[in-house]
mmCIF file of N, CA and C in Angstrom:
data_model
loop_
_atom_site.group_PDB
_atom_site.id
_atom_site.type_symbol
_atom_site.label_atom_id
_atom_site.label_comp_id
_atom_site.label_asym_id
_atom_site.label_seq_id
_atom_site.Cartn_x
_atom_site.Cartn_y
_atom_site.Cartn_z
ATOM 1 N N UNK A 1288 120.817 110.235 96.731
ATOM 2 C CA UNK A 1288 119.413 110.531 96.717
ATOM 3 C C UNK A 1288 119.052 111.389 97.922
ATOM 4 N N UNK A 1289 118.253 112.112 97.956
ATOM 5 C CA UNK A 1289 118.227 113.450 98.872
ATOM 6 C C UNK A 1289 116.864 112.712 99.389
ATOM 7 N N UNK A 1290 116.282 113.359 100.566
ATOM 8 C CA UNK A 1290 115.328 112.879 101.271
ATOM 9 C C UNK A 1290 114.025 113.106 100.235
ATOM 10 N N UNK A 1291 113.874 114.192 99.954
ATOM 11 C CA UNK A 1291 113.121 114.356 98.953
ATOM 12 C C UNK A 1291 112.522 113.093 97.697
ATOM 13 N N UNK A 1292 113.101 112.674 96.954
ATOM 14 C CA UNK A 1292 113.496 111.764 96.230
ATOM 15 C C UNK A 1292 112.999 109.949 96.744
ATOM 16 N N UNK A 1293 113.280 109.762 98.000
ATOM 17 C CA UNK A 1293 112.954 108.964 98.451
ATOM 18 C C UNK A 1293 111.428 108.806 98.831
ATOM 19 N N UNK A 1294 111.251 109.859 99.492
ATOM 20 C CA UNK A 1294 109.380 110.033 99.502
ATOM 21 C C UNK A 1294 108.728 109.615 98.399
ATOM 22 N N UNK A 1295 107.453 108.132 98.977
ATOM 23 C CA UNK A 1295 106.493 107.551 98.241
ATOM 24 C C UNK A 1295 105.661 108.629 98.167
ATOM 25 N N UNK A 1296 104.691 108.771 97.080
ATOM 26 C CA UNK A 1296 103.824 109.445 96.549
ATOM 27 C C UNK A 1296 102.436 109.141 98.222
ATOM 28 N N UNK A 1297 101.784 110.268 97.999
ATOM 29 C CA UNK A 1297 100.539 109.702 98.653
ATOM 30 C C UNK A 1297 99.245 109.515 98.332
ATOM 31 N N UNK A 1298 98.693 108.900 99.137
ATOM 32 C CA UNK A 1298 97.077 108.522 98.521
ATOM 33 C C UNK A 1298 96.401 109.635 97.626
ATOM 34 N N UNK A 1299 96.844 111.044 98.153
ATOM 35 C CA UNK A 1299 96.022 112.254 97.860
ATOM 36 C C UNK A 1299 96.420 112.506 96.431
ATOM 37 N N UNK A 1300 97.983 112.346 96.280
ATOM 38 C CA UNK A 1300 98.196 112.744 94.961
ATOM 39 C C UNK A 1300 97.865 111.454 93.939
ATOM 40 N N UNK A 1301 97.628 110.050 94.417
ATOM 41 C CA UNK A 1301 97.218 109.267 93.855
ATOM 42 C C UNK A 1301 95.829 109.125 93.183
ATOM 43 N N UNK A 1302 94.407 109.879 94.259
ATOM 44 C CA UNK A 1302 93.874 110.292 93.554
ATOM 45 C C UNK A 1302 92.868 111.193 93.290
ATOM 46 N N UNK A 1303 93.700 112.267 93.682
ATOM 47 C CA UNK A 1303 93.457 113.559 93.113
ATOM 48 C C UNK A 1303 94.184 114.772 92.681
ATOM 49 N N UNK A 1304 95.971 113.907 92.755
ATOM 50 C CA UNK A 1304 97.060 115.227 91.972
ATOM 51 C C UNK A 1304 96.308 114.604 90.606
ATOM 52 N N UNK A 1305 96.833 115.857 89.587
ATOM 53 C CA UNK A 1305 96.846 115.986 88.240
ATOM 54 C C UNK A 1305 98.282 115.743 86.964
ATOM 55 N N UNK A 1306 99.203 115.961 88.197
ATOM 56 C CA UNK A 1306 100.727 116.217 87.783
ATOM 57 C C UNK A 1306 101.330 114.868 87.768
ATOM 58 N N UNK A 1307 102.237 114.443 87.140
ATOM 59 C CA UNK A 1307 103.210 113.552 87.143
ATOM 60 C C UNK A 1307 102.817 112.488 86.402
ATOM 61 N N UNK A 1308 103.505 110.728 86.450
ATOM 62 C CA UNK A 1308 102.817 109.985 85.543
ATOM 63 C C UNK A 1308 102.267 108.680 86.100
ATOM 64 N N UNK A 1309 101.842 108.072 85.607
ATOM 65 C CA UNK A 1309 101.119 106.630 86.628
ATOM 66 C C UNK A 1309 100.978 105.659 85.715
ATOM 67 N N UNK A 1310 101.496 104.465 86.159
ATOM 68 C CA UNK A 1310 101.521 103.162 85.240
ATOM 69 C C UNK A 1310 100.216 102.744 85.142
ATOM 70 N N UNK A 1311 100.412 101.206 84.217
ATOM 71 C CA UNK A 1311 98.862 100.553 84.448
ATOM 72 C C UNK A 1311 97.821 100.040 85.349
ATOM 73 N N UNK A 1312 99.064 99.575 86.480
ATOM 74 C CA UNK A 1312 98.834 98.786 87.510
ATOM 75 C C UNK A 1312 98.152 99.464 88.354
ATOM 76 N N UNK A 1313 98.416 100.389 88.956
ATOM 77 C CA UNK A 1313 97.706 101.684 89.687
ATOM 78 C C UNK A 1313 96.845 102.118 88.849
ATOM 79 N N UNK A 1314 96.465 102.730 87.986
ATOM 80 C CA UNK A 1314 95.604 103.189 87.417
ATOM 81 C C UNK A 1314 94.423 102.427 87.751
ATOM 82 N N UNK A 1315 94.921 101.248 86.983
ATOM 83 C CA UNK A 1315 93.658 99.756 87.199
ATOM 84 C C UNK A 1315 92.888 99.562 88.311
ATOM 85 N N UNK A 1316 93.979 99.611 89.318
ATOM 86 C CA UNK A 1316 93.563 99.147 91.060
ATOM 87 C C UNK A 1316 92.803 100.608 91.389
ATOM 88 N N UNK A 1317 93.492 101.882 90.726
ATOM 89 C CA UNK A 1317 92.298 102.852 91.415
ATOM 90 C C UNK A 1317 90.998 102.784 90.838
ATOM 91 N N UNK A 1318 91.139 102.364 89.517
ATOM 92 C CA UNK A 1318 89.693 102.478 89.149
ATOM 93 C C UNK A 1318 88.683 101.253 89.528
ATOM 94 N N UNK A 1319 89.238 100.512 89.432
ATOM 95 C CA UNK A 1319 88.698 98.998 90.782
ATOM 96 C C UNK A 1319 87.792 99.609 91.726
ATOM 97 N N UNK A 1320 88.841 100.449 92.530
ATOM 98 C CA UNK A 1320 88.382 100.919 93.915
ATOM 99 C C UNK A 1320 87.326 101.714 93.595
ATOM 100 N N UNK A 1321 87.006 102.439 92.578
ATOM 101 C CA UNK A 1321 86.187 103.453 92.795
ATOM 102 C C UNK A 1321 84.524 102.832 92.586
ATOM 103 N N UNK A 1322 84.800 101.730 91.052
ATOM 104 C CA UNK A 1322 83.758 100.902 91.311
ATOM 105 C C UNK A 1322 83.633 100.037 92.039
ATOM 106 N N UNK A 1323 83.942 99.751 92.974
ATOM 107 C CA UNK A 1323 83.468 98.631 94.141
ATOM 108 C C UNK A 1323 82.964 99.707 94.857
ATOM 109 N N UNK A 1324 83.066 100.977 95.234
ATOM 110 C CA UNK A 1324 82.714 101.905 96.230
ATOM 111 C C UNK A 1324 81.462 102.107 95.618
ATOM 112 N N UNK A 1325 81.584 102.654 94.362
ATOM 113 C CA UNK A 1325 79.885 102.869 93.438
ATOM 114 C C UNK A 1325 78.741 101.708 93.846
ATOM 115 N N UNK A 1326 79.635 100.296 93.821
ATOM 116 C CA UNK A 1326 78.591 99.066 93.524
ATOM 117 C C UNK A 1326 78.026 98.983 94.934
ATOM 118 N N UNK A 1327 78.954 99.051 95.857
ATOM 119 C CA UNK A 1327 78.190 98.519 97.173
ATOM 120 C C UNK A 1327 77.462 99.807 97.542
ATOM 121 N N UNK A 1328 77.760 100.847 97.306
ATOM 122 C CA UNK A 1328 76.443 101.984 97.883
ATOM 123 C C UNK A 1328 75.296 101.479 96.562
ATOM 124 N N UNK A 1329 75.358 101.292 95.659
ATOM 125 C CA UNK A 1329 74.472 101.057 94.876
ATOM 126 C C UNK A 1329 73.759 99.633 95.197
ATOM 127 N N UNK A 1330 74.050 98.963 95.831
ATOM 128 C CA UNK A 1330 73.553 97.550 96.237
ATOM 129 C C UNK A 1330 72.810 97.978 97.683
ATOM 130 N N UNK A 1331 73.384 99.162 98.285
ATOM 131 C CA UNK A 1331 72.541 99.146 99.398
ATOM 132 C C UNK A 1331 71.022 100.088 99.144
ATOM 133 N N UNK A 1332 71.142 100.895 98.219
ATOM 134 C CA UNK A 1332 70.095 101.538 97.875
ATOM 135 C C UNK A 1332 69.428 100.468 97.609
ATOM 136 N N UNK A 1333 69.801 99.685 96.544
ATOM 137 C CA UNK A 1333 68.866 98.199 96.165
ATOM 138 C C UNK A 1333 68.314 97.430 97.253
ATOM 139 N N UNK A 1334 69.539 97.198 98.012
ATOM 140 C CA UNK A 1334 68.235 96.110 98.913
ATOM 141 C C UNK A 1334 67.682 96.904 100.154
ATOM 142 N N UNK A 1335 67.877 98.079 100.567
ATOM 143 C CA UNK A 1335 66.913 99.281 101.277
ATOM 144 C C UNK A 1335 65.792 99.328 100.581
ATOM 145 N N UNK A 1336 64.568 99.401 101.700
ATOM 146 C CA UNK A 1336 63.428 99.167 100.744
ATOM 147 C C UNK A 1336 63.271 100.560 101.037
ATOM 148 N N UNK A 1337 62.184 101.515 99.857
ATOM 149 C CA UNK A 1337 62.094 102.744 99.548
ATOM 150 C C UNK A 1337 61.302 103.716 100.622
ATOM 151 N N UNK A 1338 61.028 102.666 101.607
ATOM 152 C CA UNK A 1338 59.689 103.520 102.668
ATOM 153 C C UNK A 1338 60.768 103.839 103.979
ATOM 154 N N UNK A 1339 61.987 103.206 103.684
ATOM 155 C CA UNK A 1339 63.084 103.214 105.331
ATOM 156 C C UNK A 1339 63.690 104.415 104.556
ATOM 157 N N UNK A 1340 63.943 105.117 106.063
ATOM 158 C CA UNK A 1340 64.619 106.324 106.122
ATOM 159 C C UNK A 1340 65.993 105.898 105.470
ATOM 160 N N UNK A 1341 66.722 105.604 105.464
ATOM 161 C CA UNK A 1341 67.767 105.018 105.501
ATOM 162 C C UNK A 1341 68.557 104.870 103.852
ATOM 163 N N UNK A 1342 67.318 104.756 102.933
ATOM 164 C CA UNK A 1342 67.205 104.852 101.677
ATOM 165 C C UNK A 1342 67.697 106.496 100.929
ATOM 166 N N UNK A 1343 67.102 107.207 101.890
ATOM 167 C CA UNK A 1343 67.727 108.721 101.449
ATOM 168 C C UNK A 1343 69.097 109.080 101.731
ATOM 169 N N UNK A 1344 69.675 108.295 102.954
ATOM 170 C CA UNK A 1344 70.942 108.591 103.014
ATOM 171 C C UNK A 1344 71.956 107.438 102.155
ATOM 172 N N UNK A 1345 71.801 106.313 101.975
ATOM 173 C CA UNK A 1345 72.297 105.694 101.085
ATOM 174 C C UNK A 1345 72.308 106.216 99.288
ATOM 175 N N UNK A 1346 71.223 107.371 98.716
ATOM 176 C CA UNK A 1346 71.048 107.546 97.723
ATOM 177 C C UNK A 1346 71.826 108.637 97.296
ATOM 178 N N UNK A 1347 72.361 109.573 99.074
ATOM 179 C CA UNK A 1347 73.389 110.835 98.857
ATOM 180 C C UNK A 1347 74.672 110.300 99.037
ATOM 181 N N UNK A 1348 74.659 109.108 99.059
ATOM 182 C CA UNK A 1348 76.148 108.356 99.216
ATOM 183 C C UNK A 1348 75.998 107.946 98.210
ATOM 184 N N UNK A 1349 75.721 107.395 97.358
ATOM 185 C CA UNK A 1349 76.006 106.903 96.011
ATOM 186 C C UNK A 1349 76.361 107.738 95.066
ATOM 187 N N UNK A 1350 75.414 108.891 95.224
ATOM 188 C CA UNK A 1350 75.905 110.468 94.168
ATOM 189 C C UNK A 1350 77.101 110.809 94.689
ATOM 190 N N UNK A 1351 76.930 110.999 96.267
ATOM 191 C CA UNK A 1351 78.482 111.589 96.258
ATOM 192 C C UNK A 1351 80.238 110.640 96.431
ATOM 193 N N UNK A 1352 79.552 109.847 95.994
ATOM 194 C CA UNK A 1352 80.813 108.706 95.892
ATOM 195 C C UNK A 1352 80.606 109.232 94.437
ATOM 196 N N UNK A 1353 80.058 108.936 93.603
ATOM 197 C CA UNK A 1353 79.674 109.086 92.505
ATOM 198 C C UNK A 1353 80.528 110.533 91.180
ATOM 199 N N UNK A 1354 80.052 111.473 92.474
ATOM 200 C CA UNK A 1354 81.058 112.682 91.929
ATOM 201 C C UNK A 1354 82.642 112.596 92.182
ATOM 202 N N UNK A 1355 83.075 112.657 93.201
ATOM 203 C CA UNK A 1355 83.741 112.248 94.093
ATOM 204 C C UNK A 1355 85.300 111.235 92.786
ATOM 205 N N UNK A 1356 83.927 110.255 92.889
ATOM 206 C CA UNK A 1356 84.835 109.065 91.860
ATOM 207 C C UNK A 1356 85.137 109.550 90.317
ATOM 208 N N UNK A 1357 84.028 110.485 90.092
ATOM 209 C CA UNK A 1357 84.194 111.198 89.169
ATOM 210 C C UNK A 1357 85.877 111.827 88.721
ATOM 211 N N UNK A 1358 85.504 112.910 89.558
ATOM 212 C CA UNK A 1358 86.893 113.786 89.898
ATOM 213 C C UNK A 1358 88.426 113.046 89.856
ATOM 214 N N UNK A 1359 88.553 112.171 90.520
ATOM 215 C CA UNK A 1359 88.820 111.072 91.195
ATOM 216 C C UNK A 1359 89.637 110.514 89.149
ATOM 217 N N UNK A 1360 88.742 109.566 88.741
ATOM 218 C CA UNK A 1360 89.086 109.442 87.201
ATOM 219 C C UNK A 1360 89.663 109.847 86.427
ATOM 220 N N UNK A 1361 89.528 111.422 86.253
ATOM 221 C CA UNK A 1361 89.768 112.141 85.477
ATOM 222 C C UNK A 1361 90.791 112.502 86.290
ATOM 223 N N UNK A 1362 91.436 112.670 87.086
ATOM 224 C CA UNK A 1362 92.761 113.081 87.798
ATOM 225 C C UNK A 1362 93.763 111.760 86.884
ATOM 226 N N UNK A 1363 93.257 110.663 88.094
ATOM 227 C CA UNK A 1363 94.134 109.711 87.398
ATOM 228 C C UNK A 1363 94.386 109.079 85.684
ATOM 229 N N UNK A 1364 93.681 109.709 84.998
ATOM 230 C CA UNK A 1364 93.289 109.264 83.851
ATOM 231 C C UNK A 1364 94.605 110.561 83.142
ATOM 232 N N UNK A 1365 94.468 111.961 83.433
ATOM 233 C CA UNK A 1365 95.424 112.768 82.858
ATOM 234 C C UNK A 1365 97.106 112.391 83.255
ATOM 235 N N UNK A 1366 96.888 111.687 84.642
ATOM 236 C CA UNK A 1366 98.474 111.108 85.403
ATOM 237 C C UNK A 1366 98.549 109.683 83.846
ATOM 238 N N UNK A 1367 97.587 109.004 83.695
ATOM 239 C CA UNK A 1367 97.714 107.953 82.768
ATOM 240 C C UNK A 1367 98.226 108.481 81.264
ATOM 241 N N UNK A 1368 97.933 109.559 81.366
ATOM 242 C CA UNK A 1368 97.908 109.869 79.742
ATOM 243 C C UNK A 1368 99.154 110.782 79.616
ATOM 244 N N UNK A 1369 99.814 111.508 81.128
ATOM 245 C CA UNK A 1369 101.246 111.523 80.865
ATOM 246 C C UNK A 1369 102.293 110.919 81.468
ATOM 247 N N UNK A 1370 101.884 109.616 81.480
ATOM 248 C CA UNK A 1370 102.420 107.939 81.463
ATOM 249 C C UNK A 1370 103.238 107.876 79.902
ATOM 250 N N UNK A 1371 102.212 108.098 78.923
ATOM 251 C CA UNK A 1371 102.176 107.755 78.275
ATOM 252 C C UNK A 1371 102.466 108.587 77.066
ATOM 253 N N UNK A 1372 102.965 109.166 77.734
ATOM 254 C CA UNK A 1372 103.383 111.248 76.732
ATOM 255 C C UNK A 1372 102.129 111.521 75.648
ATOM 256 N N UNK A 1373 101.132 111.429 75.820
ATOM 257 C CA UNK A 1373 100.258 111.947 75.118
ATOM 258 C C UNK A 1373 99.386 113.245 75.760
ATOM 259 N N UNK A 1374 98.905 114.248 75.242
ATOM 260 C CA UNK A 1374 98.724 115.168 75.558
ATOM 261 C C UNK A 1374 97.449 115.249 76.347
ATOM 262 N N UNK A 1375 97.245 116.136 77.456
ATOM 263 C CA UNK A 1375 96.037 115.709 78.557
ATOM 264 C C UNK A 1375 94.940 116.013 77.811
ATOM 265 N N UNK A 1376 94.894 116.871 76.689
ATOM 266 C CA UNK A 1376 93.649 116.821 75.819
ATOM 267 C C UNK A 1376 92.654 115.967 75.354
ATOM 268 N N UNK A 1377 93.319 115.103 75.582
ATOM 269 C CA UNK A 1377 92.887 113.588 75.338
ATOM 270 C C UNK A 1377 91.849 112.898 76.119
ATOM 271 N N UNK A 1378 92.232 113.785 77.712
ATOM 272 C CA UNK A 1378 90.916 113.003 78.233
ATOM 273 C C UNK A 1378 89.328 113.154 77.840
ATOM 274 N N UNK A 1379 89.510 113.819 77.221
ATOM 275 C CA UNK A 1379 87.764 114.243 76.350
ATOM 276 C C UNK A 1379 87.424 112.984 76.213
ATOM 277 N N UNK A 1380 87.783 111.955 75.962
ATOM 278 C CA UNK A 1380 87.622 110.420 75.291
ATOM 279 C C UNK A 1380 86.852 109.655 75.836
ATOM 280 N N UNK A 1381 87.321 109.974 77.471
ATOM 281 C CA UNK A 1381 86.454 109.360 78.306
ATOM 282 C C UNK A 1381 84.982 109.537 78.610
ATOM 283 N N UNK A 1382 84.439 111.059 77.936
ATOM 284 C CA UNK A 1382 83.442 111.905 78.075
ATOM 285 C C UNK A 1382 82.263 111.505 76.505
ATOM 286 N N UNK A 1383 83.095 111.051 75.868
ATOM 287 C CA UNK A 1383 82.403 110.759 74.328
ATOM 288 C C UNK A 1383 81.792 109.381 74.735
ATOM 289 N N UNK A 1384 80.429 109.240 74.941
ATOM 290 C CA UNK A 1384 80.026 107.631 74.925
ATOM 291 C C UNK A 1384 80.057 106.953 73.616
ATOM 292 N N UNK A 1385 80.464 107.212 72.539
ATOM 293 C CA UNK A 1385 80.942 105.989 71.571
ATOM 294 C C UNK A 1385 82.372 105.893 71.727
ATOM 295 N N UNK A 1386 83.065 106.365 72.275
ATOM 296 C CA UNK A 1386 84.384 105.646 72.114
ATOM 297 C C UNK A 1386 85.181 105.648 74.322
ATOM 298 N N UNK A 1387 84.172 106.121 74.836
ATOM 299 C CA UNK A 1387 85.194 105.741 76.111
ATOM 300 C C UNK A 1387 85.318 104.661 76.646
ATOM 301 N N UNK A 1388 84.716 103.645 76.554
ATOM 302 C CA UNK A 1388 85.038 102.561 76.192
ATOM 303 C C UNK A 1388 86.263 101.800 75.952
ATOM 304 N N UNK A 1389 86.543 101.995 74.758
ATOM 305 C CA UNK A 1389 87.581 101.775 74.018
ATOM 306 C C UNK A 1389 88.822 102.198 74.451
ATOM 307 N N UNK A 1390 88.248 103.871 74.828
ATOM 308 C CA UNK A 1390 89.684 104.774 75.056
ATOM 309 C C UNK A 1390 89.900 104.125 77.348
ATOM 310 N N UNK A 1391 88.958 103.858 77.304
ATOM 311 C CA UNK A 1391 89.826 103.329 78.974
ATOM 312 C C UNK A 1391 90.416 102.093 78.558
ATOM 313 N N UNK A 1392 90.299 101.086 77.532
ATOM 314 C CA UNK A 1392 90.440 100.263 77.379
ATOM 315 C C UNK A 1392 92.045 99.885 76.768
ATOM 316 N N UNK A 1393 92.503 101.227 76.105
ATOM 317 C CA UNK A 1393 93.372 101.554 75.536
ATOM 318 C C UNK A 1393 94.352 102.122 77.083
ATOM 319 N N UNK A 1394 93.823 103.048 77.941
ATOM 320 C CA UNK A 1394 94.800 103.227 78.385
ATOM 321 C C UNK A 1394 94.864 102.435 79.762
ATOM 322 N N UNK A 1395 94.147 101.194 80.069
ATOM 323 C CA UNK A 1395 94.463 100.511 80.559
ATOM 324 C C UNK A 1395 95.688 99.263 80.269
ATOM 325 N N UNK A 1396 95.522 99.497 78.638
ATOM 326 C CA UNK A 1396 96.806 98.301 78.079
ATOM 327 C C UNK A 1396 97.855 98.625 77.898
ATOM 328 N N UNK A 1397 97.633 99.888 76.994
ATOM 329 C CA UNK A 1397 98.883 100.794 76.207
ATOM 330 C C UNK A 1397 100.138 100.719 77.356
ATOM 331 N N UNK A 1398 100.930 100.613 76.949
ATOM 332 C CA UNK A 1398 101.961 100.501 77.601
ATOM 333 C C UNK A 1398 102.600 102.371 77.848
ATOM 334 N N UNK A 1399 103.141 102.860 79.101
ATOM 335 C CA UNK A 1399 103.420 104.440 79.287
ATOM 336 C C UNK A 1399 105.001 104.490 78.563
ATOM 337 N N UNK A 1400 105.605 105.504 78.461
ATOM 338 C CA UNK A 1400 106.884 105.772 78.233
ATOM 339 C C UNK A 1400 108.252 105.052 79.005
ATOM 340 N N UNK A 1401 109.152 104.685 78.317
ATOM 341 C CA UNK A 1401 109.943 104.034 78.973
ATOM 342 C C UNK A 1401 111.239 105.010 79.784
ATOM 343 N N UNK A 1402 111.578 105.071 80.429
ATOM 344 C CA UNK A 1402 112.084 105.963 81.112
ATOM 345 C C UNK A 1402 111.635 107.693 80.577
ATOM 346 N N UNK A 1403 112.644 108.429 81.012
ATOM 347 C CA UNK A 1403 111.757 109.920 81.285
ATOM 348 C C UNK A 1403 111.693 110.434 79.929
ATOM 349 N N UNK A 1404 110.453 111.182 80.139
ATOM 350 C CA UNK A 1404 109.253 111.756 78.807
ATOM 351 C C UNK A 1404 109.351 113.176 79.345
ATOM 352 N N UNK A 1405 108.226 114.076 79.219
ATOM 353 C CA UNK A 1405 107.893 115.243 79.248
ATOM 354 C C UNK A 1405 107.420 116.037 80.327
ATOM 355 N N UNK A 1406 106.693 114.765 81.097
ATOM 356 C CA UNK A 1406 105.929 114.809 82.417
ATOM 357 C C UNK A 1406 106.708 114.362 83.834
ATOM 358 N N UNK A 1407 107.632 113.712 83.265
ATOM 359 C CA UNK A 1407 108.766 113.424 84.634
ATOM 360 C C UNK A 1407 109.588 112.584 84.591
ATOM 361 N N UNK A 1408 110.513 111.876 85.149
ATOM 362 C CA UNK A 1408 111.716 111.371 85.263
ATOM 363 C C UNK A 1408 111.275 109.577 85.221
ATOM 364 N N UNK A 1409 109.981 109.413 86.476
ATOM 365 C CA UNK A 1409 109.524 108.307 86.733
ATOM 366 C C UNK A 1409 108.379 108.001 86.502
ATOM 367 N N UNK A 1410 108.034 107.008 86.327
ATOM 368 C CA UNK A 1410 106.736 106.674 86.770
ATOM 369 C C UNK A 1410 105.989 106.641 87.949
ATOM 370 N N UNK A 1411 104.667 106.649 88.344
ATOM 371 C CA UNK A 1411 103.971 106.145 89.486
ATOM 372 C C UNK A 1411 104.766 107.603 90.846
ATOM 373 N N UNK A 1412 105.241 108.910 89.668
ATOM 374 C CA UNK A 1412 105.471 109.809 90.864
ATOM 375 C C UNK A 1412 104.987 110.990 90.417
ATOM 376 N N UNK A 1413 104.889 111.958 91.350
ATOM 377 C CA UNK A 1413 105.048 113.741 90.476
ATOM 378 C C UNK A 1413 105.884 113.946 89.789
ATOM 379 N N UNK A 1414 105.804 114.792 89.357
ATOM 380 C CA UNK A 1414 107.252 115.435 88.386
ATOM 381 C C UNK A 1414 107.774 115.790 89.264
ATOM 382 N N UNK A 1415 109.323 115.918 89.174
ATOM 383 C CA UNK A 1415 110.502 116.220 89.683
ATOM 384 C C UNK A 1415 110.851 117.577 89.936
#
């Protein structure tokens, strides 16, 4: 194994590469993270009352966690979907409110490819 090879993935490509594939487990825990980040800026707008300064900067933290987490999704969601050798076209699914739902729900269970597919050798890395 070359040095290369040995190198863990990093946070950055965790979540915001586009390339390679990512199991359930990660997927799950990033999207965890992103809503607990949404909820507690959103809990502080809530209990900030609307006349404190303090309220305007909590309300540009919630949007921009918000986008942010956005981006963020849809990265890891195309790493999920070539987990799972299905084509990144797919993430539209998440964008349809009658079925994204369903479709995170799906690729939170669905099980990814068992050893190497189209998108890479491993799981939970870039392509090779």
């Amino acid at each position: 194994m070359t040095a290369v090879e040995e190198q863990r993935p990093s946070l950055t490509w965790l979540f915001f590469g586009w390339s390679g594939r990512l199991s359930r487990a990660p997927f799950a825990l990033a999207w965890g993270f992103w809503v607990m980040l949404i909820a507690a800026a959103f809990a502080r707008i809530f209990i900030v009352p609307k006349e404190d300064p303090s309220f305007v900067l909590w309300s540009f933290v919630f949007f921009g966690v918000g986008i942010v987490a956005t981006v963020s999704s849809v990265m890891l969601t195309i790493k999920r979907l070539h987990d799972m050798n299905l084509p990144t076209p797919l993430i539209i699914c998440l964008f349809i409110p009658a079925i994204s739902f369903f479709a995170l729900l799906a690729f939170l269970v669905w099980p990814g490819t068992a050893g190497p597919n189209d998108f890479g050798r491993r799981t939970n890395r870039p392509p090779d």
